[in-house]
PDB file of C-alpha atoms and ligand atoms in Angstrom:
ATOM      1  CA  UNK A 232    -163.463 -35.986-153.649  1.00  0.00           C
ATOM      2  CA  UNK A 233    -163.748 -37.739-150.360  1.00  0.00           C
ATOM      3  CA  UNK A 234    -165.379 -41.234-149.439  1.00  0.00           C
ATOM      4  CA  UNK A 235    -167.638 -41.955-146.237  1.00  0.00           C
ATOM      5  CA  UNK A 236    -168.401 -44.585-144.007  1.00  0.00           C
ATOM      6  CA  UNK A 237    -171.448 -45.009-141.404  1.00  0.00           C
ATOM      7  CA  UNK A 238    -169.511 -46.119-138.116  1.00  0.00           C
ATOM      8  CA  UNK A 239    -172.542 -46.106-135.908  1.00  0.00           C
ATOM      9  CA  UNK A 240    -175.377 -46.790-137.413  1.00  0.00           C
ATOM     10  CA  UNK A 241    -178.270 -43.678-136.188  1.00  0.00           C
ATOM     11  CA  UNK A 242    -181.223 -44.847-134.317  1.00  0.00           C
ATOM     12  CA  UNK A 243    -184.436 -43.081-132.578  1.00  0.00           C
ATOM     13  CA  UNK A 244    -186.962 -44.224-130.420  1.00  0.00           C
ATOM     14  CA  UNK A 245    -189.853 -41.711-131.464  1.00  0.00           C
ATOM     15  CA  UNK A 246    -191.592 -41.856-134.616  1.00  0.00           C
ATOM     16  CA  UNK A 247    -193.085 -38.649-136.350  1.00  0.00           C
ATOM     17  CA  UNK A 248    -196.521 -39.843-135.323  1.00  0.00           C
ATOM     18  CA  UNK A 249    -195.493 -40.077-132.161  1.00  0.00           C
ATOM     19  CA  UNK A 250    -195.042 -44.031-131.688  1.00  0.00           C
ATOM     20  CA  UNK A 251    -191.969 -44.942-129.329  1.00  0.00           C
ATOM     21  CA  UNK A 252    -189.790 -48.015-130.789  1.00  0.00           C
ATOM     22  CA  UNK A 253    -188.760 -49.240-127.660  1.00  0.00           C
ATOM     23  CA  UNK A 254    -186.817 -52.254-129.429  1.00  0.00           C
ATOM     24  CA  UNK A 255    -184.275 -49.423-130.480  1.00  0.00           C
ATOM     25  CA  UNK A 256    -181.447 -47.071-128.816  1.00  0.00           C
ATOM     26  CA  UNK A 257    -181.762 -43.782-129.012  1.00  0.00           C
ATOM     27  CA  UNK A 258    -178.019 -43.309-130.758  1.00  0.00           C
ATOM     28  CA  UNK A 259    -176.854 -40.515-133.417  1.00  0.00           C
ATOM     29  CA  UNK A 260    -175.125 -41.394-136.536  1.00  0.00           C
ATOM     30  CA  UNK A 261    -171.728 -41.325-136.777  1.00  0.00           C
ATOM     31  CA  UNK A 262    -169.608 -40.752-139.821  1.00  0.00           C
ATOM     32  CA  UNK A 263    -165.599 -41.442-140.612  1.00  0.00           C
ATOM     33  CA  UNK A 264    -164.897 -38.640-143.865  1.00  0.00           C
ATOM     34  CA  UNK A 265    -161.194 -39.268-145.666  1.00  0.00           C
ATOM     35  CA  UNK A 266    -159.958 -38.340-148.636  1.00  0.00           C
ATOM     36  CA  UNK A 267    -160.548 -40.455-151.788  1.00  0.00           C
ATOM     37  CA  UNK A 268    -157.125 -40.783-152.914  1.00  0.00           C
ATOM     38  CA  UNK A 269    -154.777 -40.659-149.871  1.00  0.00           C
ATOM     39  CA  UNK A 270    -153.336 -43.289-147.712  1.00  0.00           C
ATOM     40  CA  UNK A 271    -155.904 -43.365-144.471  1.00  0.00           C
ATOM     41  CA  UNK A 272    -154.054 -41.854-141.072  1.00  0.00           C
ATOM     42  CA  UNK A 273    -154.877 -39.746-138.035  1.00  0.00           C
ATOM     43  CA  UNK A 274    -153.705 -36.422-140.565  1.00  0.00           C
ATOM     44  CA  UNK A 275    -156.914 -36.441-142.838  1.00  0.00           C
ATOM     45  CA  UNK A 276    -159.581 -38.001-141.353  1.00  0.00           C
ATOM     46  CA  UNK A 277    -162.834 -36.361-139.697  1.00  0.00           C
ATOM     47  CA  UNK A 278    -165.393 -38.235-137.300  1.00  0.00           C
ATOM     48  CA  UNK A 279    -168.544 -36.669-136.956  1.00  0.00           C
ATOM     49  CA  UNK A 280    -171.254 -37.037-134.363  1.00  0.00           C
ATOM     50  CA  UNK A 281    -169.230 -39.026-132.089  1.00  0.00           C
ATOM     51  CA  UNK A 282    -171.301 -40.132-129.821  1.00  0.00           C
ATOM     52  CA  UNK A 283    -171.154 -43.996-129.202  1.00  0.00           C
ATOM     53  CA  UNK A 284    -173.769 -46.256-126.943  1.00  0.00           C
ATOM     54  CA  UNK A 285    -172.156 -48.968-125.520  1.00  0.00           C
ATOM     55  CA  UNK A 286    -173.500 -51.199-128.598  1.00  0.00           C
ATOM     56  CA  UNK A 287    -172.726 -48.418-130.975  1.00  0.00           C
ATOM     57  CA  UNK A 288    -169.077 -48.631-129.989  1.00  0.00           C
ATOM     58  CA  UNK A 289    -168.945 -52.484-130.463  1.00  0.00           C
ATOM     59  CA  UNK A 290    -170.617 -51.882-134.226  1.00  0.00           C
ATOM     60  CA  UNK A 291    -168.129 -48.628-135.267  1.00  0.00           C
ATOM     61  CA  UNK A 292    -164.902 -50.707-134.103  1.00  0.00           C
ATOM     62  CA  UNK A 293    -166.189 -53.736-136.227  1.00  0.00           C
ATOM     63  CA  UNK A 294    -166.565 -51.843-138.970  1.00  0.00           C
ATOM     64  CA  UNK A 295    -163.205 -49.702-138.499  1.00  0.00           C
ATOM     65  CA  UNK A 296    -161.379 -53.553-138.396  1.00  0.00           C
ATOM     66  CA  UNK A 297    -163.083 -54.355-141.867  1.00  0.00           C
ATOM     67  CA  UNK A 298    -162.157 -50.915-143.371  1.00  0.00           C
ATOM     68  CA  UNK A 299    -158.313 -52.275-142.223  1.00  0.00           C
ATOM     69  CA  UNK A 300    -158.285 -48.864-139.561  1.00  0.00           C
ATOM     70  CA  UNK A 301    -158.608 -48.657-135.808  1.00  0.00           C
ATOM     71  CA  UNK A 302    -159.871 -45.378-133.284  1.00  0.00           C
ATOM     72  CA  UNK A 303    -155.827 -44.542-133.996  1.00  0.00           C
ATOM     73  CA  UNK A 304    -156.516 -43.207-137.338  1.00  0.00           C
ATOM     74  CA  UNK A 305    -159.051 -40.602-136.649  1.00  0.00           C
ATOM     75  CA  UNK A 306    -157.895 -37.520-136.281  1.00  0.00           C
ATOM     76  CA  UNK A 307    -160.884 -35.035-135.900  1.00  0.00           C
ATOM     77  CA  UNK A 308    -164.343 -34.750-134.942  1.00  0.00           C
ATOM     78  CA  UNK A 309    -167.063 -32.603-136.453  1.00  0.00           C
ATOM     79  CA  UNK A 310    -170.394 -31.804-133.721  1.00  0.00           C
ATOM     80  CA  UNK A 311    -173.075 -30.697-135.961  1.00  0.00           C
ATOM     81  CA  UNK A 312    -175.011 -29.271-132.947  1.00  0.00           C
ATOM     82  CA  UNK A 313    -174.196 -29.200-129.302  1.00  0.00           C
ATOM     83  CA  UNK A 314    -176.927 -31.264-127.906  1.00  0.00           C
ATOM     84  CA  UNK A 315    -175.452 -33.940-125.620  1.00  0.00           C
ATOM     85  CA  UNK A 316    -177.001 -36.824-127.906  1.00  0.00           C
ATOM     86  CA  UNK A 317    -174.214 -35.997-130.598  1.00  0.00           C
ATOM     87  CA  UNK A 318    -171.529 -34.524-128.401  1.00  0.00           C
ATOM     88  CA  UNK A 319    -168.203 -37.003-128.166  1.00  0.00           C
ATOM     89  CA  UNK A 320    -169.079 -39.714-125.808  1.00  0.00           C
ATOM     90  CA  UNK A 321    -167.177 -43.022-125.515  1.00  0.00           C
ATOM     91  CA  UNK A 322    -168.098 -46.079-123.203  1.00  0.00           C
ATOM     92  CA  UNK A 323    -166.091 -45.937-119.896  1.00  0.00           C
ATOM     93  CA  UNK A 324    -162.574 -46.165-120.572  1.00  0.00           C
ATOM     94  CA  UNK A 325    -162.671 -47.173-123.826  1.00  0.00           C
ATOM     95  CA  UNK A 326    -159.884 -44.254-125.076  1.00  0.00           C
ATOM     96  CA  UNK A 327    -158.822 -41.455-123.490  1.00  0.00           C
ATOM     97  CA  UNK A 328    -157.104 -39.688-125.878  1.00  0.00           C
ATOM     98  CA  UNK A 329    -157.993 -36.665-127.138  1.00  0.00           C
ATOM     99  CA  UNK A 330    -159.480 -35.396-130.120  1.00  0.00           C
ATOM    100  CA  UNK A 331    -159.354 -32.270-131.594  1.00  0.00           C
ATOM    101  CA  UNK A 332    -162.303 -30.825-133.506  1.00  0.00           C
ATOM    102  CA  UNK A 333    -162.526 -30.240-137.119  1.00  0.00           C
ATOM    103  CA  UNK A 334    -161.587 -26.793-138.686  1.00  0.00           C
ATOM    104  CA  UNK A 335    -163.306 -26.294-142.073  1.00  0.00           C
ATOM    105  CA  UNK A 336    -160.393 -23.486-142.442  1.00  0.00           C
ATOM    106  CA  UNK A 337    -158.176 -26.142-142.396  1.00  0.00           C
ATOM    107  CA  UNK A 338    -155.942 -26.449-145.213  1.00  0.00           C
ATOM    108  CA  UNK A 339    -154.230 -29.334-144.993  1.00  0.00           C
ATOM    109  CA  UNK A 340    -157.825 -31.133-145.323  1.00  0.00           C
ATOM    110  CA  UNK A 341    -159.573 -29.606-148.352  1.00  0.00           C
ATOM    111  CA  UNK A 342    -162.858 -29.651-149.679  1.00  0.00           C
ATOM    112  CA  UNK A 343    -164.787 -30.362-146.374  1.00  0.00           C
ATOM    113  CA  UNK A 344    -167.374 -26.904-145.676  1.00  0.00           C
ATOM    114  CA  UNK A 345    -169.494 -26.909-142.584  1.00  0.00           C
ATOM    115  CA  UNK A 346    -173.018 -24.774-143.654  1.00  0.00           C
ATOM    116  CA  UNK A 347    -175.076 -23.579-141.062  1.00  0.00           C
ATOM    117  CA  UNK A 348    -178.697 -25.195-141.144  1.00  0.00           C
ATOM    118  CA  UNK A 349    -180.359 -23.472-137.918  1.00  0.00           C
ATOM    119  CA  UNK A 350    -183.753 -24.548-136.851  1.00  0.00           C
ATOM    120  CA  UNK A 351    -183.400 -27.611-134.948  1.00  0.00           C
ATOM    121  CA  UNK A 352    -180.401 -26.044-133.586  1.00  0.00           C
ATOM    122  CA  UNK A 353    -179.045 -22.460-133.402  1.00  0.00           C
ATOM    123  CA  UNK A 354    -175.837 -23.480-133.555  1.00  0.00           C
ATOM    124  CA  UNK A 355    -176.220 -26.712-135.934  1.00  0.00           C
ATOM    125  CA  UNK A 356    -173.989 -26.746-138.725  1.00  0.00           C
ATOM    126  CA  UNK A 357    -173.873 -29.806-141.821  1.00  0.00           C
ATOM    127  CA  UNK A 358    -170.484 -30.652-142.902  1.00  0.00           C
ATOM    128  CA  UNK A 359    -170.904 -31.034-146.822  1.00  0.00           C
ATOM    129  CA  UNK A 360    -168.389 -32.423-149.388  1.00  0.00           C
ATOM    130  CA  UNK A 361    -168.433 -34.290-152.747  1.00  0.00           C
ATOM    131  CA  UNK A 362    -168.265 -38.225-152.589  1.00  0.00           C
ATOM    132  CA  UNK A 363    -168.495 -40.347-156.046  1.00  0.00           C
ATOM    133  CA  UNK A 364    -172.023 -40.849-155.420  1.00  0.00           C
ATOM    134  CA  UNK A 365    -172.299 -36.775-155.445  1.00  0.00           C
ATOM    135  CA  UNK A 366    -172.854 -33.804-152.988  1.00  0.00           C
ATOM    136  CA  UNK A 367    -172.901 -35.614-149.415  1.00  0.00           C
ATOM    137  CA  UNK A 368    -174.845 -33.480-146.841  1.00  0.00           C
ATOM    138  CA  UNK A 369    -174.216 -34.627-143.186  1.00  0.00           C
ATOM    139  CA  UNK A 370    -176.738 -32.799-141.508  1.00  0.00           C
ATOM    140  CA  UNK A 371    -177.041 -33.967-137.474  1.00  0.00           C
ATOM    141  CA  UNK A 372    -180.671 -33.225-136.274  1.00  0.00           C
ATOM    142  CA  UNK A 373    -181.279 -31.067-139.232  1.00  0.00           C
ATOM    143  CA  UNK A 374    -182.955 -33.997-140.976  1.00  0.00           C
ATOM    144  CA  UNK A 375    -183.885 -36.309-138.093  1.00  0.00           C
ATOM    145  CA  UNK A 376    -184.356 -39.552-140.661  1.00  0.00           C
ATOM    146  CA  UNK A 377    -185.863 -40.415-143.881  1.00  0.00           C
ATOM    147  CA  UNK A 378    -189.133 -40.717-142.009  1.00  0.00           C
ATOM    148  CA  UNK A 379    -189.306 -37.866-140.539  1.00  0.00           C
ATOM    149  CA  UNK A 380    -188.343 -36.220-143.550  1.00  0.00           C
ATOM    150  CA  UNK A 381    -190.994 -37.076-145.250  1.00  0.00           C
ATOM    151  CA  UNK A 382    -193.523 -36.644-142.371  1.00  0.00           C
ATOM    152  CA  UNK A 383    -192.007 -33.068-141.982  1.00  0.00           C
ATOM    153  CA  UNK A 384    -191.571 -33.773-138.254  1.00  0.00           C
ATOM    154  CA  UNK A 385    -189.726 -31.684-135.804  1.00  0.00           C
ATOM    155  CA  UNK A 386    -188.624 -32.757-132.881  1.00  0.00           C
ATOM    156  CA  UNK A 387    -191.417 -31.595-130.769  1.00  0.00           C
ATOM    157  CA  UNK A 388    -189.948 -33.270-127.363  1.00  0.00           C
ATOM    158  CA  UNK A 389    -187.072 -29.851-127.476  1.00  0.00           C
ATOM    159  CA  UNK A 390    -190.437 -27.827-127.215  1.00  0.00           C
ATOM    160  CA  UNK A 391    -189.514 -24.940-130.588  1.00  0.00           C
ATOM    161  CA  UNK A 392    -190.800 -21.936-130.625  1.00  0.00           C
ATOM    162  CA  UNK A 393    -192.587 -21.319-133.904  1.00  0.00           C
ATOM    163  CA  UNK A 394    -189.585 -19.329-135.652  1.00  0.00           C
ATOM    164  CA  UNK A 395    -187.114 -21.992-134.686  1.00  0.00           C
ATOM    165  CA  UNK A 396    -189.625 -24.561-136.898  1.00  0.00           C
ATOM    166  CA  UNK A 397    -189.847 -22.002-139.763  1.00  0.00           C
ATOM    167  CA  UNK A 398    -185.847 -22.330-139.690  1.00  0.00           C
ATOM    168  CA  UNK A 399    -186.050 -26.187-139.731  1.00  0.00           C
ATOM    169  CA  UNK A 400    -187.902 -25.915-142.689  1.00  0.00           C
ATOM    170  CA  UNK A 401    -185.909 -22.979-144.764  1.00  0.00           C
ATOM    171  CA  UNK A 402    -182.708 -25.717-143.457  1.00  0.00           C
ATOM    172  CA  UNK A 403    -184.824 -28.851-144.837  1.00  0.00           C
ATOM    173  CA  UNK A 404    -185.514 -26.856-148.445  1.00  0.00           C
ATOM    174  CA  UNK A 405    -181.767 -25.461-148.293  1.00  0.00           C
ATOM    175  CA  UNK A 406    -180.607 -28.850-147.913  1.00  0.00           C
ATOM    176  CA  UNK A 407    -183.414 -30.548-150.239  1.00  0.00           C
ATOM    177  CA  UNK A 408    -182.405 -28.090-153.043  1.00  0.00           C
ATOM    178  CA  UNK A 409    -178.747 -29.046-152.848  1.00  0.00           C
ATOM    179  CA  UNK A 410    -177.862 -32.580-151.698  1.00  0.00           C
ATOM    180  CA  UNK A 411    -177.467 -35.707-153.574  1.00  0.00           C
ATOM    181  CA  UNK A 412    -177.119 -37.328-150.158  1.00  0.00           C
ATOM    182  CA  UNK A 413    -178.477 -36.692-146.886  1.00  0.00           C
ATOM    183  CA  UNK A 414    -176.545 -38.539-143.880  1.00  0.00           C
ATOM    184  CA  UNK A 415    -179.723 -37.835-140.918  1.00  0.00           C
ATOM    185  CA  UNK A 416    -179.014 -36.905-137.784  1.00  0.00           C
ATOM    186  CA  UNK A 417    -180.177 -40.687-136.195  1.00  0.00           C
ATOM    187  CA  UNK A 418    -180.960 -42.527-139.676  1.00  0.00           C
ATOM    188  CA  UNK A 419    -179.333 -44.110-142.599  1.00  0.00           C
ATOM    189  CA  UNK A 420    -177.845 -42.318-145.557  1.00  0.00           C
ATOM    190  CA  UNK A 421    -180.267 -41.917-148.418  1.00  0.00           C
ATOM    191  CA  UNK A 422    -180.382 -39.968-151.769  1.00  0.00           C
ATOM    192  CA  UNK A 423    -182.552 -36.928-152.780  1.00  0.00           C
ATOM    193  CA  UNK A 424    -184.432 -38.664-155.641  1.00  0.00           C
ATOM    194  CA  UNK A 425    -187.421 -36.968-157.416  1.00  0.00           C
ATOM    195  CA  UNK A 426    -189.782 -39.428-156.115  1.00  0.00           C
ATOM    196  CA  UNK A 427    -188.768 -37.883-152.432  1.00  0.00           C
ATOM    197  CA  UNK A 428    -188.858 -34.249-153.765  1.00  0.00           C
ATOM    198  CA  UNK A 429    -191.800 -34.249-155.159  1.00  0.00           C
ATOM    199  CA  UNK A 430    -193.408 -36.244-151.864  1.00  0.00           C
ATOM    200  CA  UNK A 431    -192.105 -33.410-149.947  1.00  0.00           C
ATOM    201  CA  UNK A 432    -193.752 -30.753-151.947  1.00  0.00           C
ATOM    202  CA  UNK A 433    -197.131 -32.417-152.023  1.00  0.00           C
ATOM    203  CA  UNK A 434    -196.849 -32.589-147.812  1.00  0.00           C
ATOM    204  CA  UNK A 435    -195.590 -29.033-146.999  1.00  0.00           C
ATOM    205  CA  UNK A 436    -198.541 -27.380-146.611  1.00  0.00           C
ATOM    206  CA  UNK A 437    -200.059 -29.426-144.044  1.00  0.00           C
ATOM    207  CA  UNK A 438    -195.971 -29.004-142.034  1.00  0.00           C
ATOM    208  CA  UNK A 439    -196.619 -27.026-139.379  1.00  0.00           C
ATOM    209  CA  UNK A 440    -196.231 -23.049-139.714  1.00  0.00           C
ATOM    210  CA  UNK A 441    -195.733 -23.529-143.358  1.00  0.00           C
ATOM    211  CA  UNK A 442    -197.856 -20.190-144.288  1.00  0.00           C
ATOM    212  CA  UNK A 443    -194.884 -18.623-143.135  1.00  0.00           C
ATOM    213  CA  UNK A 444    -192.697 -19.759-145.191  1.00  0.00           C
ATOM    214  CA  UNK A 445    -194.685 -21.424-147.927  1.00  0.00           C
ATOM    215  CA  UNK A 446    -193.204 -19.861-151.110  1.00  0.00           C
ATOM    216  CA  UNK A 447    -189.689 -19.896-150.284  1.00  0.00           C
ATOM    217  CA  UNK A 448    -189.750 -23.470-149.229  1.00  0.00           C
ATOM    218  CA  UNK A 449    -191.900 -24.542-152.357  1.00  0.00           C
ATOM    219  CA  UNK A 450    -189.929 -22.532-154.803  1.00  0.00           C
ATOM    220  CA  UNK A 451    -186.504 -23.754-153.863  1.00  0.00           C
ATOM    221  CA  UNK A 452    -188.279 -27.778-153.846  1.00  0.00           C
ATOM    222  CA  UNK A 453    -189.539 -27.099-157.540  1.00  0.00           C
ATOM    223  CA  UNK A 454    -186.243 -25.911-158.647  1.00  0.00           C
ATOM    224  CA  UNK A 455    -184.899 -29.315-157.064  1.00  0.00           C
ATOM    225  CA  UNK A 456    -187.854 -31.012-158.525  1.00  0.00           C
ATOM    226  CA  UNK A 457    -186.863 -29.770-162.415  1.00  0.00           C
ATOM    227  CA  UNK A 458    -182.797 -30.413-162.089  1.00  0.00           C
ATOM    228  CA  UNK A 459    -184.162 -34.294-161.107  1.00  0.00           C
TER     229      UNK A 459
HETATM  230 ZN1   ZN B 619    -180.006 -36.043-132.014  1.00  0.00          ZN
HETATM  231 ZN1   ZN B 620    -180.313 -32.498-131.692  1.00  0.00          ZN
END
């Protein structure tokens, strides 16, 4: 078992419908994991997405000082994808130590997997572990936000061919049909409830290229649907 903290709260500027917020940052979520039973320190902790804004910083070393720990006692980083909105950035000067990444073959920090979830990214992989409140998905731009979740929205600025949006949405049923928590890519954490499965499976049809992929994404969604 593990616990979680948001450190920097995910933001995005563009809605599904293609509003622009301008009021907000566009700024990834970023995640502290540790295990649930041992003493906090640089050896078992995992940042991932750590990519601060200037204000992002200010938030995540607020809420480090609450949680009693400083930037000292993260050890690794996790990139889900390598897009530079989620790649390690810190405000000028702020540390300059290193960090080395996270290993999911690493045994001295058990129970963390890293599951590929292509679509959004070739290369984007969700680091998954279990949490009291159940199976935590961290899934970068795999799942943008709850919004866009539920809009079935891809991020159309990246310009996706249509097989790379047929893989965003065998990802989004993967992760539906598993997760008890999704941690978005630039949103808050929020539970797969049946209330949000079964919204899902009323929308897919009208999701972009779903014909292509209509049965496997609505099968694996009902079988979420019926262990809710
Ligand atoms: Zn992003
Ligand atoms: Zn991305």
């Amino acid at each position: 078992m593990h616990q979680y903290h948001v450190l920097q709260s995910g933001t995005i500027i563009l809605k599904p419908d293609g509003r622009r917020v301008r009021s907000l940052e566009h700024r990834c979520t970023a995640v502290l994991v540790w295990p649930e039973k041992a003493p906090v320190s640089a050896r078992n902790t995992v940042l991932t997405d750590p990519c601060f804004t200037f204000r992002g910083f200010q938030s995540a070393q607020n809420r480090l000082d609450r949680l009693g720990l400083s930037f000292d006692d993260i050890g690794r980083i996790f990139v889900t994808h390598p897009h530079s909105d989620h790649r390690l950035h810190m405000p000028r000067d702020a540390i300059r130590r290193r960090f080395p990444h996270f290993d999911p073959r690493d045994t001295a920090m058990p129970g963390i997997s890293a599951v590929s979830c292509p679509g959004h990214s070739r290369r984007l992989h969700a680091l998954v572990f279990c949490a009291a409140s159940g199976e935590v998905w961290i899934t970068g731009d795999a799942v943008l936000d709850e919004e866009w979740l539920r809009a079935w929205g891809f991020y159309w600025p990246n310009g996706y061919s249509p097989e790379e949006i047929i893989q965003t949405w065998q990802s989004v049923a993967m992760i539906i049909k598993n997760a008890d928590v999704i941690v978005p890519g630039h949103g808050e954490p929020f539970r797969v409830t049946a209330d949000l499965v079964a919204h899902l499976l009323a929308g897919f049809p009208h999701a972009t290229y779903a014909d292509a992929c209509e049965y496997e994404v609505s099968d694996l969604l009902r079988e979420r649907l019926n262990e809710l």
